[in-house]
Every structure is written in structure tokens, then in C-alpha cells.
Short mmCIF file of C-alpha atoms and ligand atoms in Angstrom, two decimals:
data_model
loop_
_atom_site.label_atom_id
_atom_site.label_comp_id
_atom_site.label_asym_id
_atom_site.label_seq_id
_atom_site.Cartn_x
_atom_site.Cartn_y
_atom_site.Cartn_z
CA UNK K 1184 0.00 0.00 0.00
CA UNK K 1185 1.13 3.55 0.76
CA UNK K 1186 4.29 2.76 2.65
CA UNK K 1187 7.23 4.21 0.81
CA UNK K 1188 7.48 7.30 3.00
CA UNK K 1189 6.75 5.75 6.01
CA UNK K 1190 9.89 6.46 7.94
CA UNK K 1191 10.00 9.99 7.17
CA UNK K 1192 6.38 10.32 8.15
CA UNK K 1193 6.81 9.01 11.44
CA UNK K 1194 10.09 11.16 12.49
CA UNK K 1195 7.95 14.35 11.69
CA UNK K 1196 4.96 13.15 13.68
CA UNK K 1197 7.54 12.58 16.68
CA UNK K 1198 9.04 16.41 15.65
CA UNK K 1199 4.82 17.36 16.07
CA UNK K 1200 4.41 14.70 19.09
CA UNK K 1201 7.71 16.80 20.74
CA UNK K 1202 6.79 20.52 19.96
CA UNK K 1203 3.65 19.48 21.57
CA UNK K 1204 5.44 18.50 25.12
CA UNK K 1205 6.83 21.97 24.75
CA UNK K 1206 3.90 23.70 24.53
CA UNK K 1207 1.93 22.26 27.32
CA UNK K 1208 4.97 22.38 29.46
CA UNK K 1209 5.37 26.58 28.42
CA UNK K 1210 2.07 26.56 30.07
CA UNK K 1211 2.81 24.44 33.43
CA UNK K 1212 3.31 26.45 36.57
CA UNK K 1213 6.88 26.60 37.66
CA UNK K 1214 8.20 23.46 39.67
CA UNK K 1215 6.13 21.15 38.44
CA UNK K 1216 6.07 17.46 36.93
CA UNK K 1217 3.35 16.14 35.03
CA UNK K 1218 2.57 12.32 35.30
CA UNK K 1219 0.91 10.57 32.14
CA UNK K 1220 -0.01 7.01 31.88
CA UNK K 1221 -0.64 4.96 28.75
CA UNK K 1222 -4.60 2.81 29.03
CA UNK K 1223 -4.73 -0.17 30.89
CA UNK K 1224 -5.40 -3.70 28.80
CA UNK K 1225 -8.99 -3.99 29.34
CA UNK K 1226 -11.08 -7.22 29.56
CA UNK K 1227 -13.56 -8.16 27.22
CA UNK K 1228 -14.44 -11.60 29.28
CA UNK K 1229 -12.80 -13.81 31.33
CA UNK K 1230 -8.78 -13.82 29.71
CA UNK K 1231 -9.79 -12.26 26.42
CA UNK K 1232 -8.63 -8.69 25.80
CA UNK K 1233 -10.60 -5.77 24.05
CA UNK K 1234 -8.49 -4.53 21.59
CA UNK K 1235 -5.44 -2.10 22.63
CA UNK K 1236 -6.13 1.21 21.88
CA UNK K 1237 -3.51 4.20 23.30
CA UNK K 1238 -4.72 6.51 25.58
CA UNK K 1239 -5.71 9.78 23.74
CA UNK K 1240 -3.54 12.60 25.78
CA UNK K 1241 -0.65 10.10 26.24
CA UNK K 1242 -0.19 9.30 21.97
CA UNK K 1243 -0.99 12.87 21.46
CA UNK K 1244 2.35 14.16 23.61
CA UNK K 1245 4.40 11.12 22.67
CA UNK K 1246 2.88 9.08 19.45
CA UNK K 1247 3.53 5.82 21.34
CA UNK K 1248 1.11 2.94 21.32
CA UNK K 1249 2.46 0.60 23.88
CA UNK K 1250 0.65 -0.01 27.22
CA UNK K 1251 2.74 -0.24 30.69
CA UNK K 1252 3.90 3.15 30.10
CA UNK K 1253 4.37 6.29 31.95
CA UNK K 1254 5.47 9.62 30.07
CA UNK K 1255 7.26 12.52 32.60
CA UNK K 1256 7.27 16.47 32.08
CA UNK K 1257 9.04 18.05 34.01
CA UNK K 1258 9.70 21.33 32.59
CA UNK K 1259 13.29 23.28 33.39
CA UNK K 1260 15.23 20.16 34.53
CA UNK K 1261 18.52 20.78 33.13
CA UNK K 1262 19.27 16.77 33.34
CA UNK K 1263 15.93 15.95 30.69
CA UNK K 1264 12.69 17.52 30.77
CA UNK K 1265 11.18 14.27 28.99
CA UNK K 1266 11.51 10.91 30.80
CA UNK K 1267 9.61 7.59 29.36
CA UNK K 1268 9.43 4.49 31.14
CA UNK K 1269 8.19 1.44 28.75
CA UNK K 1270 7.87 -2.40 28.53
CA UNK K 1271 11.93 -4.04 28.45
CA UNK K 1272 12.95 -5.84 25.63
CA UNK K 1273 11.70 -9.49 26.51
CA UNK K 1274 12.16 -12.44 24.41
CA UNK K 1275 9.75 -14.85 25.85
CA UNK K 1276 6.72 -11.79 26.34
CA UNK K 1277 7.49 -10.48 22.84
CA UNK K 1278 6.89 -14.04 21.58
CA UNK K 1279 3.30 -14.31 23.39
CA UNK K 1280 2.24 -10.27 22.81
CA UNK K 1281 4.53 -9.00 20.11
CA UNK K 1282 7.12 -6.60 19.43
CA UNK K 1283 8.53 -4.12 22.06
CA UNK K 1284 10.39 -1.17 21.45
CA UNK K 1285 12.58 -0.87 24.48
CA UNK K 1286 13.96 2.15 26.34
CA UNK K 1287 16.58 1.93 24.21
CA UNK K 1288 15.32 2.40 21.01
CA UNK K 1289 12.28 4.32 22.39
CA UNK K 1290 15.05 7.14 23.42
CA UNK K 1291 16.21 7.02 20.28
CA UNK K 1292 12.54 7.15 17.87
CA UNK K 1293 10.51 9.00 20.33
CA UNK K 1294 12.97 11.77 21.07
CA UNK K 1295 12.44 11.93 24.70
CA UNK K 1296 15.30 12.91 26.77
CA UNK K 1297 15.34 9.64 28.89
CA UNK K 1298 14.10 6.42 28.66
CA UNK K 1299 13.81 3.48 31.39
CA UNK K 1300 12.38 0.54 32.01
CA UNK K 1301 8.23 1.00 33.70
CA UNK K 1302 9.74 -1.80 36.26
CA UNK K 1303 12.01 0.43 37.49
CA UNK K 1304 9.33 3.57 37.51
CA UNK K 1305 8.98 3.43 41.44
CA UNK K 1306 12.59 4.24 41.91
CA UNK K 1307 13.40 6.30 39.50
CA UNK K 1308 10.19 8.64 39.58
CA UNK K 1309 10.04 9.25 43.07
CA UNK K 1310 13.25 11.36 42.95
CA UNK K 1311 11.49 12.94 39.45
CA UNK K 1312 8.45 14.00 41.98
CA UNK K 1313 10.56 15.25 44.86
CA UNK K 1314 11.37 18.88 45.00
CA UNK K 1315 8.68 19.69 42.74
CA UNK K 1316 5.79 21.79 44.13
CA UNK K 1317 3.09 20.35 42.09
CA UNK K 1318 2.27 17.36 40.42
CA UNK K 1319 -0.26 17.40 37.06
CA UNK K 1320 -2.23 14.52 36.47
CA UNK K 1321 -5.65 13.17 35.38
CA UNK K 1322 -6.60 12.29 38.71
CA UNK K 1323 -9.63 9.85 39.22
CA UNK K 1324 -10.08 8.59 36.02
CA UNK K 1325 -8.18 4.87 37.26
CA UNK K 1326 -7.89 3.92 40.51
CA UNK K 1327 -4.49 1.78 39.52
CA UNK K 1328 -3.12 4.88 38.43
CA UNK K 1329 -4.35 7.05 41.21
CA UNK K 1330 -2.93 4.44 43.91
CA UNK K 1331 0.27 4.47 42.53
CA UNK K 1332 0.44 8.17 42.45
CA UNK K 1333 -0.24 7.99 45.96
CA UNK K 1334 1.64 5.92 46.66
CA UNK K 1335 4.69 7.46 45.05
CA UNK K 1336 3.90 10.67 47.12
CA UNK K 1337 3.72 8.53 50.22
CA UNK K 1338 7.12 7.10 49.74
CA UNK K 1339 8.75 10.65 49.43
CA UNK K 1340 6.77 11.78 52.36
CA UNK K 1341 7.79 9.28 54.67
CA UNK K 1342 11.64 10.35 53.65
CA UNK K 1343 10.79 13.75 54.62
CA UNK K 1344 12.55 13.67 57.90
CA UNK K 1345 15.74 13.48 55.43
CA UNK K 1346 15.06 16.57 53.99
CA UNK K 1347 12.94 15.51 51.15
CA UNK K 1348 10.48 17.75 49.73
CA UNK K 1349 6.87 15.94 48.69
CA UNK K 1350 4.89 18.20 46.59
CA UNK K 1351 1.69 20.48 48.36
CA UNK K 1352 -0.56 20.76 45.14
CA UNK K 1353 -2.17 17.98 42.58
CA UNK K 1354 -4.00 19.30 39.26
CA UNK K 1355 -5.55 18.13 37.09
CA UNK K 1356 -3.48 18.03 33.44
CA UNK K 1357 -6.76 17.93 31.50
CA UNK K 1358 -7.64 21.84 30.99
CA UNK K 1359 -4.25 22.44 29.43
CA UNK K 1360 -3.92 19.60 27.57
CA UNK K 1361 -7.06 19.71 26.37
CA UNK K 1362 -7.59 23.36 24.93
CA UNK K 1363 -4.15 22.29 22.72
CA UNK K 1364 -6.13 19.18 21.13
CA UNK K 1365 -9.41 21.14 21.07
CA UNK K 1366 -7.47 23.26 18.05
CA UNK K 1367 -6.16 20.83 15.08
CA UNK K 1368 -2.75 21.10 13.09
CA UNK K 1369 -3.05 20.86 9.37
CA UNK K 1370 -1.53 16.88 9.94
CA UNK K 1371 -4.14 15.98 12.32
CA UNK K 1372 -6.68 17.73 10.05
CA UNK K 1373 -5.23 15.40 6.81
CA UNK K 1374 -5.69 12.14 9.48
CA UNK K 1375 -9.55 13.21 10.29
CA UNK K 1376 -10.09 14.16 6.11
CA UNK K 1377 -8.71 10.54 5.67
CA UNK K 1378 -10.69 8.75 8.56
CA UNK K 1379 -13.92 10.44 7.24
CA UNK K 1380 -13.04 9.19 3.25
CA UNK K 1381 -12.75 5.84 4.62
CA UNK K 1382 -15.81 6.36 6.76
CA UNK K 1383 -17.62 7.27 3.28
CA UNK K 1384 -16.59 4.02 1.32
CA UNK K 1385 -18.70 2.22 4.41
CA UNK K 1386 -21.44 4.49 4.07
CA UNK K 1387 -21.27 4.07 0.14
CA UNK K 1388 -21.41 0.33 0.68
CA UNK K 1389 -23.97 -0.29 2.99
CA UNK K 1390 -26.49 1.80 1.14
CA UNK K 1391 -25.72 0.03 -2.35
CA UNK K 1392 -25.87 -3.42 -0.43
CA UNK K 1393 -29.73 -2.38 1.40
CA UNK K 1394 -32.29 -3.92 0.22
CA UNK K 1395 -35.62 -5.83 2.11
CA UNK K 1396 -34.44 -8.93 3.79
CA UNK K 1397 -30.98 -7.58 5.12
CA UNK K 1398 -29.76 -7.74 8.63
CA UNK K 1399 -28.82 -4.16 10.13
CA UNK K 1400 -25.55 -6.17 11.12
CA UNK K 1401 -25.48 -7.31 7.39
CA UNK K 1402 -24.86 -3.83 6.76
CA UNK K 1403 -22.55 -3.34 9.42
CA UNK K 1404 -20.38 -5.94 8.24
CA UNK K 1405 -20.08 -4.03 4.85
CA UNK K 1406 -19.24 -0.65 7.06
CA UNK K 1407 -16.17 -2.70 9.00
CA UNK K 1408 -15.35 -4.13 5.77
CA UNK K 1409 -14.86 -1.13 4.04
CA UNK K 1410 -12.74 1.05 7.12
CA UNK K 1411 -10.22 -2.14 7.66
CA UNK K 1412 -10.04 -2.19 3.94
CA UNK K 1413 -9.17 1.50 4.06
CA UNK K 1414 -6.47 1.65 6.25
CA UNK K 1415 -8.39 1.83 9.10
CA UNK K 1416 -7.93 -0.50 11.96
CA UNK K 1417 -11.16 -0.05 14.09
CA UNK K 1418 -14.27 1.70 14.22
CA UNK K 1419 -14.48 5.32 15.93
CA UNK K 1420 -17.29 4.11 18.11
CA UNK K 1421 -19.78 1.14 18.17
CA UNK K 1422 -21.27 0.92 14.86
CA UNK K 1423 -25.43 1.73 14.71
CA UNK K 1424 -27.40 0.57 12.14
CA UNK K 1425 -31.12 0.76 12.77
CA UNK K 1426 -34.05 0.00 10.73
CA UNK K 1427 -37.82 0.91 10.82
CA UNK K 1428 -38.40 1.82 14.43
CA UNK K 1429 -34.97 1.47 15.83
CA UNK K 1430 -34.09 4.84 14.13
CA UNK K 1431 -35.63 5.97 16.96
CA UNK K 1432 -33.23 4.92 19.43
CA UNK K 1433 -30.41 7.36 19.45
CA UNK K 1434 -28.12 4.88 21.24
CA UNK K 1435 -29.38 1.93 19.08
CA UNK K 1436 -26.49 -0.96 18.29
CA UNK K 1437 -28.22 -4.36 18.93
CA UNK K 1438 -28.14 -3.83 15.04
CA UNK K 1439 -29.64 -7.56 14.89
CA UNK K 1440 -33.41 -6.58 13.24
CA UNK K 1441 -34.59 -6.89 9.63
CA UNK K 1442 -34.97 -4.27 7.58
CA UNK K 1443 -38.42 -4.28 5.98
CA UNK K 1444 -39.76 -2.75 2.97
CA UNK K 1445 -40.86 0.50 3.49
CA UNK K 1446 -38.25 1.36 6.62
CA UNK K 1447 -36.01 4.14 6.74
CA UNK K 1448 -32.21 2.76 7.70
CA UNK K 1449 -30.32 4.85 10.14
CA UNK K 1450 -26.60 4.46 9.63
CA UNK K 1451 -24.52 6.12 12.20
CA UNK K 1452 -21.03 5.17 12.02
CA UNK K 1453 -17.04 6.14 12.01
CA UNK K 1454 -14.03 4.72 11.50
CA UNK K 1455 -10.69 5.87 13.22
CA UNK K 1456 -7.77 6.15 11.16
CA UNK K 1457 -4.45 6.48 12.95
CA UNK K 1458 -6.44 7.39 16.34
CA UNK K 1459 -8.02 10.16 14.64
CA UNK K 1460 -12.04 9.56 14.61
CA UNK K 1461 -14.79 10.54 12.05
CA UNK K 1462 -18.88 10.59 13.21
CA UNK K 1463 -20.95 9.91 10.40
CA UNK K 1464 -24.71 9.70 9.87
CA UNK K 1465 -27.04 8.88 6.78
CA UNK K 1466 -30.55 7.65 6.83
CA UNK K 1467 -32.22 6.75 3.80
CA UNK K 1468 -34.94 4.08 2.48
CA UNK K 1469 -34.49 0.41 2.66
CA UNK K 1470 -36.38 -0.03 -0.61
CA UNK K 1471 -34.51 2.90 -2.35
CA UNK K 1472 -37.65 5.42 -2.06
CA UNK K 1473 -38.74 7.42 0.29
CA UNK K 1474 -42.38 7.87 1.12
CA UNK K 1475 -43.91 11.05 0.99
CA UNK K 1476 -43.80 11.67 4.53
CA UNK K 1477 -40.15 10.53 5.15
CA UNK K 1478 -39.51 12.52 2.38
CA UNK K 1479 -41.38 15.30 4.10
CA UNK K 1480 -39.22 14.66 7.45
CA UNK K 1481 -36.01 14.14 5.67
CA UNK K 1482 -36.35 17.64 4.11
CA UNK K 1483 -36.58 19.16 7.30
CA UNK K 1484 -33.36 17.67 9.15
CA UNK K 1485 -31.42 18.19 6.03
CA UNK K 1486 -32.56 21.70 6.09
CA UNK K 1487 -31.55 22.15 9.61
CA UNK K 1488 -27.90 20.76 8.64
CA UNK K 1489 -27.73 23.11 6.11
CA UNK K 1490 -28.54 25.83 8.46
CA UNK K 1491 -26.51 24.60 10.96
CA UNK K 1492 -23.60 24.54 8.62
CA UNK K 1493 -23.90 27.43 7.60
CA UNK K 1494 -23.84 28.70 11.14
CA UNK K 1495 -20.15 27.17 11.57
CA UNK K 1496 -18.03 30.67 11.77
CA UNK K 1497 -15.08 31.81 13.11
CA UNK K 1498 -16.11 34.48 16.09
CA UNK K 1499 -19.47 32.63 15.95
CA UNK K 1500 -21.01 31.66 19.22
CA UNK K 1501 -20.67 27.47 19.61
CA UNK K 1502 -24.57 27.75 20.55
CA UNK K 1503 -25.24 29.30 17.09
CA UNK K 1504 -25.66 26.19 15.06
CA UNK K 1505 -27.55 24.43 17.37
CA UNK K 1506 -30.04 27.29 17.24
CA UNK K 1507 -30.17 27.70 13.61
CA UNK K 1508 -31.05 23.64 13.53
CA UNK K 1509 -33.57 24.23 16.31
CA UNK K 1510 -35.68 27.01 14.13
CA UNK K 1511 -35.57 24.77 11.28
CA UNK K 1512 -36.66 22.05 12.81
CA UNK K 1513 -39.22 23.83 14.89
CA UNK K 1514 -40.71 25.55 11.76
CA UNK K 1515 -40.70 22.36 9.45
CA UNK K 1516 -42.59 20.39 11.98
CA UNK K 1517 -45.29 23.33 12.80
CA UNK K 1518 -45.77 23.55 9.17
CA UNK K 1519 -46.27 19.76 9.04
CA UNK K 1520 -48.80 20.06 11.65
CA UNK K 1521 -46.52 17.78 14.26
CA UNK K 1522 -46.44 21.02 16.49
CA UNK K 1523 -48.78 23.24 16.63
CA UNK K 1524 -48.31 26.93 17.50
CA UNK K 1525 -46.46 29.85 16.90
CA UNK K 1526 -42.96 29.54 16.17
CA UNK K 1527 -41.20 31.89 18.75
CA UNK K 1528 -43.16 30.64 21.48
CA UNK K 1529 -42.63 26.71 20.10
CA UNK K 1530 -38.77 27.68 20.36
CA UNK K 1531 -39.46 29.30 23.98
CA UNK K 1532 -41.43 26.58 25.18
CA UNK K 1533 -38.89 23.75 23.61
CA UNK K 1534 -41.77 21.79 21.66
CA UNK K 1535 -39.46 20.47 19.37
CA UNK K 1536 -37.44 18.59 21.92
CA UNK K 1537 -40.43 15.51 21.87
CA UNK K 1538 -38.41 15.81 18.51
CA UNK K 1539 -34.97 16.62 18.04
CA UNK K 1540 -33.59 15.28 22.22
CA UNK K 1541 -30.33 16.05 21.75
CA UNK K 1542 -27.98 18.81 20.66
CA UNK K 1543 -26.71 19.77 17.56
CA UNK K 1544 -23.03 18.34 17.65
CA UNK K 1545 -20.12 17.87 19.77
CA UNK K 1546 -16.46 18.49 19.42
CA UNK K 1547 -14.22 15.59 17.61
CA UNK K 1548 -11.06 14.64 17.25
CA UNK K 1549 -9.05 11.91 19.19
CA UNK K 1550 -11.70 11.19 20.81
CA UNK K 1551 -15.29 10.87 18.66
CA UNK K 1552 -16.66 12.65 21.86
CA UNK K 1553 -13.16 15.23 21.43
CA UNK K 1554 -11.96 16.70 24.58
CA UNK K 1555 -11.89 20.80 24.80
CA UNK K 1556 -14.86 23.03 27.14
CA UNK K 1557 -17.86 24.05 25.72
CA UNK K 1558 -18.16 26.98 27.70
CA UNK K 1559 -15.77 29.79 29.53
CA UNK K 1560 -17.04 31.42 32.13
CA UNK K 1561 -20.28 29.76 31.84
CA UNK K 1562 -20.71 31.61 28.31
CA UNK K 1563 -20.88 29.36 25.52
CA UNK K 1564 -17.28 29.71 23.63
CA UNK K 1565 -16.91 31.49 20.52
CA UNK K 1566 -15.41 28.92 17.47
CA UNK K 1567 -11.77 29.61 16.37
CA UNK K 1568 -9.74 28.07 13.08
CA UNK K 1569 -8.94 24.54 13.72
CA UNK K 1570 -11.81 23.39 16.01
CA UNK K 1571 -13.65 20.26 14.76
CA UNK K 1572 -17.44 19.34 15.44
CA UNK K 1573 -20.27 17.41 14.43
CA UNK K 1574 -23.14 18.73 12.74
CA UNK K 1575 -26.17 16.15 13.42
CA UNK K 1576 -29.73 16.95 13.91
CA UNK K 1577 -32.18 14.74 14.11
CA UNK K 1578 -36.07 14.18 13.85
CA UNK K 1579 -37.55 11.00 15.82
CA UNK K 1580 -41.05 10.43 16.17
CA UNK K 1581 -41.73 8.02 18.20
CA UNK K 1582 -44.23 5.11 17.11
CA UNK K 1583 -46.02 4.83 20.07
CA UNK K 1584 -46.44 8.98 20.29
CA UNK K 1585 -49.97 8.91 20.36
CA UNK K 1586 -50.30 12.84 20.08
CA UNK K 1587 -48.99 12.64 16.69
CA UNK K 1588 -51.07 11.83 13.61
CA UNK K 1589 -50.11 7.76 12.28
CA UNK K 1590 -47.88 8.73 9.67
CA UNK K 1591 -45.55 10.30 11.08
CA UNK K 1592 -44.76 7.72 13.79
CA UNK K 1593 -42.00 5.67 13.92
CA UNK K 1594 -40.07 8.05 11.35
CA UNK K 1595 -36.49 8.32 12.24
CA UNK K 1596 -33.96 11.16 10.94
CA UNK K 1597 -30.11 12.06 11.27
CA UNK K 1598 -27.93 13.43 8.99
CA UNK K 1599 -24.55 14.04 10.16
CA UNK K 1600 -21.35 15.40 9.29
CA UNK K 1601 -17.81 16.25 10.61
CA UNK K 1602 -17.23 20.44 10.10
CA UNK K 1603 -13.83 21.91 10.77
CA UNK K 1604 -13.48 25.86 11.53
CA UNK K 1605 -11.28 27.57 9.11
CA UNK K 1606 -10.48 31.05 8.50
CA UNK K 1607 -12.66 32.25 6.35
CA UNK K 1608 -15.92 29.90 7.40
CA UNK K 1609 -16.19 25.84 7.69
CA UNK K 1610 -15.20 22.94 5.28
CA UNK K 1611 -17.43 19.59 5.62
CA UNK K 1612 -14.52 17.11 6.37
CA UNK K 1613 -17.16 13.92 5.23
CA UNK K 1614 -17.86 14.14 1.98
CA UNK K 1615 -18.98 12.37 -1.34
CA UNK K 1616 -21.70 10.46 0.51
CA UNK K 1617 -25.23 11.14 -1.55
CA UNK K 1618 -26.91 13.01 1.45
CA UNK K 1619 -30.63 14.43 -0.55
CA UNK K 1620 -33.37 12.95 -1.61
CA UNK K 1621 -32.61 12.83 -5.13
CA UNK K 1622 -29.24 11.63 -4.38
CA UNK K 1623 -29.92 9.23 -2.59
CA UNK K 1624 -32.38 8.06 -4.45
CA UNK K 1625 -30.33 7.97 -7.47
CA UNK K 1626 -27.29 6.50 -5.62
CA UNK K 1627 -29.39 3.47 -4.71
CA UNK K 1628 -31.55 2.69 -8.02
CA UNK K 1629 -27.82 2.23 -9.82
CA UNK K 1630 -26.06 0.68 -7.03
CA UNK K 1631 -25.47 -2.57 -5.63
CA UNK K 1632 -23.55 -5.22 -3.91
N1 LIG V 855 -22.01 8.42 17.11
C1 LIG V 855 -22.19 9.10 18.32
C2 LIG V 855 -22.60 10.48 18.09
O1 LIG V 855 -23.09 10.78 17.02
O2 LIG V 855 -22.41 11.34 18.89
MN1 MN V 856 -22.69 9.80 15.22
MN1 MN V 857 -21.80 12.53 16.75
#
């Protein structure tokens, strides 16, 4: 595949991974250390694994993927501001669980200043901790982690009566760290523009492959298909793929219905690509048409995307496309005759959330559910170059809403798509994925697997 560049792609993402550390350690207060561990191995059941996946904030400051790992800052230590401590070289391990890298070699790739073994981390980062006034770390997310923190501060306090100096003050690492991931570099804006290509093959796929008679995990297998086929190891997220009434779960991912004839599918689904996520939604009919009221329903979420969209702006509030999808939606579905009233007062009163539940979109990155605040000072923040969010409304009636005429019920809508901030307004990151009516429509009567 695309590997002939590999090596020199890798040595600038550890130049990016390493201008990184020196940012967030420009912003530490002075004397400090900050403490970051890689995830635990979690269990799936009994000895079997989920599959390893880095945490976040550790591969974004270091671009390592091992787990037993611990990465040190500890800015203005004239000895090494960046210590690692990773898995030893082990014949007989690597045999069982694969390749190591080694402190050695580690030191070398990941240029860090220092590099040690994790078996020797009690020793050596005890003395790393001492004489520092205070110690950054995401406390209370893992109790292993937390206990060993503890525990580390323990040890230096009981040598206090030799003079050693335990630190007064813990903080958390994640406001920081997380305002620097909330804004994306043009790489990590090239990784999410890939994830979300792959993301459309899947999309592409399952709609050509729908037809009456298919499994929603039928479907699903064409999504997974398509974003290992694409480079991409995993999805983003648990895949959903609901038919008929299960479009009106927001959560759904039993995925293990039929789709029947006349059902609109919900597909909302992601791949990552080189830990970089994409969040990707598309609802259309199992049979290729829509009815006149899905149709009708349809119009009105797309609509509010558009809107919302549109609403995607430098210096613009974050709250502003969530409001521009609200009036759409609130407006489409009074002029429908779903809700009835006036529209400013249907906005006021919050109607529409029988509706449309949720908000209109969430940061992404990293993480599909990206790290960064929403709001500063308890004002909602205002959107700069580089941020990345979803844009998803939604319509969901539910069948058994009884104050709802019979069509409508049971009618499921999201569209959604991943929007970065630029300069001069927003690009749509997902594209090429037949997202109207008539595209849809179009896309499916010539397509299929
Ligand atoms: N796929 C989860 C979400 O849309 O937020
Ligand atoms: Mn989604
Ligand atoms: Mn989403």
C-alpha cells in the first residue's frame, strides 16, 4: 500500500508529538512534573482482551502505542525535561504479545530525553516527583493509576525527615492539555479528512448493499469491511445501524433486526484512522424510495444541517448552530402540523425537543466525543480556526407517540457530518456520501452489492 514514505512520516509526527510537550509544558506552573499514563489492557471476558487502543492525551504528547507506560514532564530540569518508562525488551513476552520497542530504542525514535524501564518507575520517579511543588495529572479517572500516584507521594513523604520535599498541590493536566487538542494542526486535520473518506466508502457500501431482507448487522459488516479495507484499523465508536423503528433509538447498536420494505435505515457510524475519529450519519430508504412523509421529514433535518452549517463561523457563538437547527426544525414540523403553535413561542417553550432530544453536535477529534470546554465562564465559547465538530440533527417520532397523527410515527432522521473551523468559514470534512433525496435516491436505483 502507501508505505514508501513511512519512515519519514513518522520522524515528523515525533518532531509534532515533541513541539507538543513543549507547549503544554510553556504553560505548566513553575516546579512542576506532570505524570501521564498509557490505558490499561482492558477485559472483554474472562482472559480475552478488548483490543489495545492508546490513551488519547498520552499518543498525542508522545505518538507511542504501547501499554505499561508512563510519560514525565518536568519542565526546566537541566538533566531531561522528557523521561519515558516502557515495557523491556523481553524475548519470551514479545513471543506471546509481540514486538517491544525498548527504552533503548524508544530514546532514540521518540525523542524523549530519557528512557527506562516502567519496572524500574517506582525508583526512579520518586526522585522525578521530589522537590517539585506540584504534580499534574488526570486524577480519578483509574484507581491503579491514582494508587500508585499515591503511593509514590507517600514514599517521598515518609523520607521527609531526610530533607525531602513531597509536593503540596495535585492538578488536574486535562484543561491544558485539552484546549491544545481542542485546536487541530493541518496533519491531524489530513488524518480526520482521511478517517472520514474511509468512513464514506462504508457508508457508500452499505447503502448500495440495502435492500428488504438484510440484517442491520449485514450492513454493518459491509461498514467494517470497508474502514479495515481502508487503512483503518477499528471503528471510531460502536457501529449503529437501525431500521424501521430502531431509528428511533439514538443509542441503538443491537443492530440484529430486519430491515423491511418500506423502513427508513439509520446508519450512524465512524471509523478511526491512525487514532483520529470521524462521526458519520445517513438515513435513507431500505427499498430505495422514500415515502412522501419521510420525504417530508427528511427535508426538514437536512434543512436544519444546512442551516446549521452554515452557522459554523469563526467568532461565531458554539450555541449558534444548534439554534439555527432548532428554528428549522421547529418551523418544518409546525408547518407539518406535528407542532402546533407559533414559532417563537414553540422555540421558547422547547416543543421540538419531543423531537430533536439532543444537541446539535459535539467536538471531535481523538476522541469521537473530542476533549476541549464548551463553555468559559459559563458563556458558551466562541469557534476559532482549527476546532472540529459534528453537525447532526435529528427528527424521531416516536411510534407509540400517540399525540402525533399515524404517519408520522415511527419516522427516524439524522444526517450528520464532521465540520472543521477555518479562516474564512467551515469545510465539511465527510464528503462524497449522496446526502438528498434525489441523491440518494439515485445512488441506490444504480447501485449494488
Ligand atoms: N455516534 C455518536 C454520536 O453521534 O455522537
Ligand atoms: Mn454519530
Ligand atoms: Mn456525533
Amino acid at each position: 500500500m502507501k508505505n514508501e514514505n513511512f519512515g519519514e512520516r513518522m520522524s515528523s509526527n515525533y518532531r509534532e508529538y515533541k513541539l507538543r510537550r513543549k507547549e503544554l509544558m510553556a504553560q505548566m506552573e513553575l516546579n512542576s512534573i506532570a505524570l501521564i499514563a498509557s490505558a490499561p489492557r482492558r477485559t472483554r471476558s474472562n482472559d480475552t482482551e478488548y483490543l489495545y487502543r492508546q490513551n488519547s492525551d498520552f499518543y498525542y504528547l508522545c505518538g507511542f502505542t504501547e501499554p505499561n507506560s508512563l510519560l514525565v514532564l518536568i519542565p526546566g530540569r537541566e538533566q531531561g525535561e522528557v523521561v519515558l518508562f516502557c515495557q523491556e525488551k523481553d524475548k519470551e513476552r514479545e513471543l506471546w504479545t509481540g514486538i517491544r520497542l525498548g527504552p533503548d530504542a524508544a530514546y532514540k525514535e521518540l525523542l524523549v530525553d530519557d528512557a527506562y524501564p516502567i519496572g524500574d518507575v517506582d525508583d526512579i520517579v520518586t526522585g522525578l516527583i521530589e522537590g517539585r511543588d506540584r504534580v499534574y495529572y488526570a486524577m480519578g479517572r483509574d484507581d491503579r493509576f491514582d494508587t500508585l500516584v499515591m503511593g509514590w507521594v507517600k514514599t517521598i513523604r515518609g523520607k521527609s525527615r531526610m530533607g525531602e520535599h513531597p509536593p503540596s498541590e495535585f492538578l488536574v493536566l486535562d484543561h491544558l492539555l485539552h484546549e491544545l487538542r481542542l485546536i487541530k494542526s493541518n496533519n491531524e486535520i489530513k488524518l480526520m479528512e482521511e478517517a472520514a473518506r474511509i468512513s464514506a466508502e462504508g457508508h457508500k457500501r452499505a447503502m448500495a448493499v440495502c435492500k428488504p431482507g438484510i440484517m442491520e448487522y449485514q450492513m454493518e459488516a459491509e461498514l467494517h469491511y470497508a474502514f479495515n479495507r481502508g487503512g483503518s484499523r477499528a471503528p471510531a465508536y460502536v457501529s449503529i445501524v437501525g431500521a424501521g423503528d430502531n431509528a428511533c433509538i439514538l443509542h441503538y447498536d443491537s443492530n440484529n433486526a430486519e430491515v423491511k420494505d418500506g423502513d427508513l435505515v439509520l446508519i450512524d457510524a465512524g471509523c478511526e484512522y491512525q487514532y483520529y475519529a470521524s462521526d458519520i450519519t445517513r438515513t435513507f430508504p431500505a427499498n430505495g424510495r422514500f415515502s412522501p412523509e419521510q420525504k417530508a421529514i427528511y427535508d426538514i433535518v437536512l434543512d436544519a444541517q444546512v442551516a446549521a452549517i452554515a452557522a459554523v463561523q469563526p467568532g461565531a457563538q458554539w450555541d449558534a448552530p444548534h439554534n439555527a437547527s432548532v428554528k428549522v426544525i421547529t418551523q418544518g414540523l409546525i408547518k407539518l402540523g406535528v407542532i402546533k403553535g407559533q414559532l417563537s413561542h414553540q422555540i421558547k417553550s422547547e416543543a421540538y425537543k419531543d423531537f430533536y432530544m439532543h444537541r446539535v453536535g459535539h467536538w471531535i477529534g481523538m476522541d469521537v466525543h473530542d476533549v476541549g470546554d464548551y463553555k468559559i465562564d459559563d458563556n458558551w465559547r466562541l469557534l476559532e480556526p482549527g476546532m472540529v465538530m459534528t453537525i447532526e440533527p435529528g427528527i424521531y417520532i416516536a411510534p407509540d407517540n400517540v399525540k402525533v397523527a399515524k404517519k408520522w410515527r415511527g419516522i427516524g432522521v439524522r444526517i450528520e457530518d464532521d465540520v472543521l473551523v477555518t479562516k474564512k468559514g467551515n469545510k465539511v470534512l465527510s464528503v462524497g456520501i449522496p446526502k438528498t433525496v434525489e441523491e440518494i435516491e439515485t445512488y441506490m436505483a444504480s447501485n449494488s452489492l
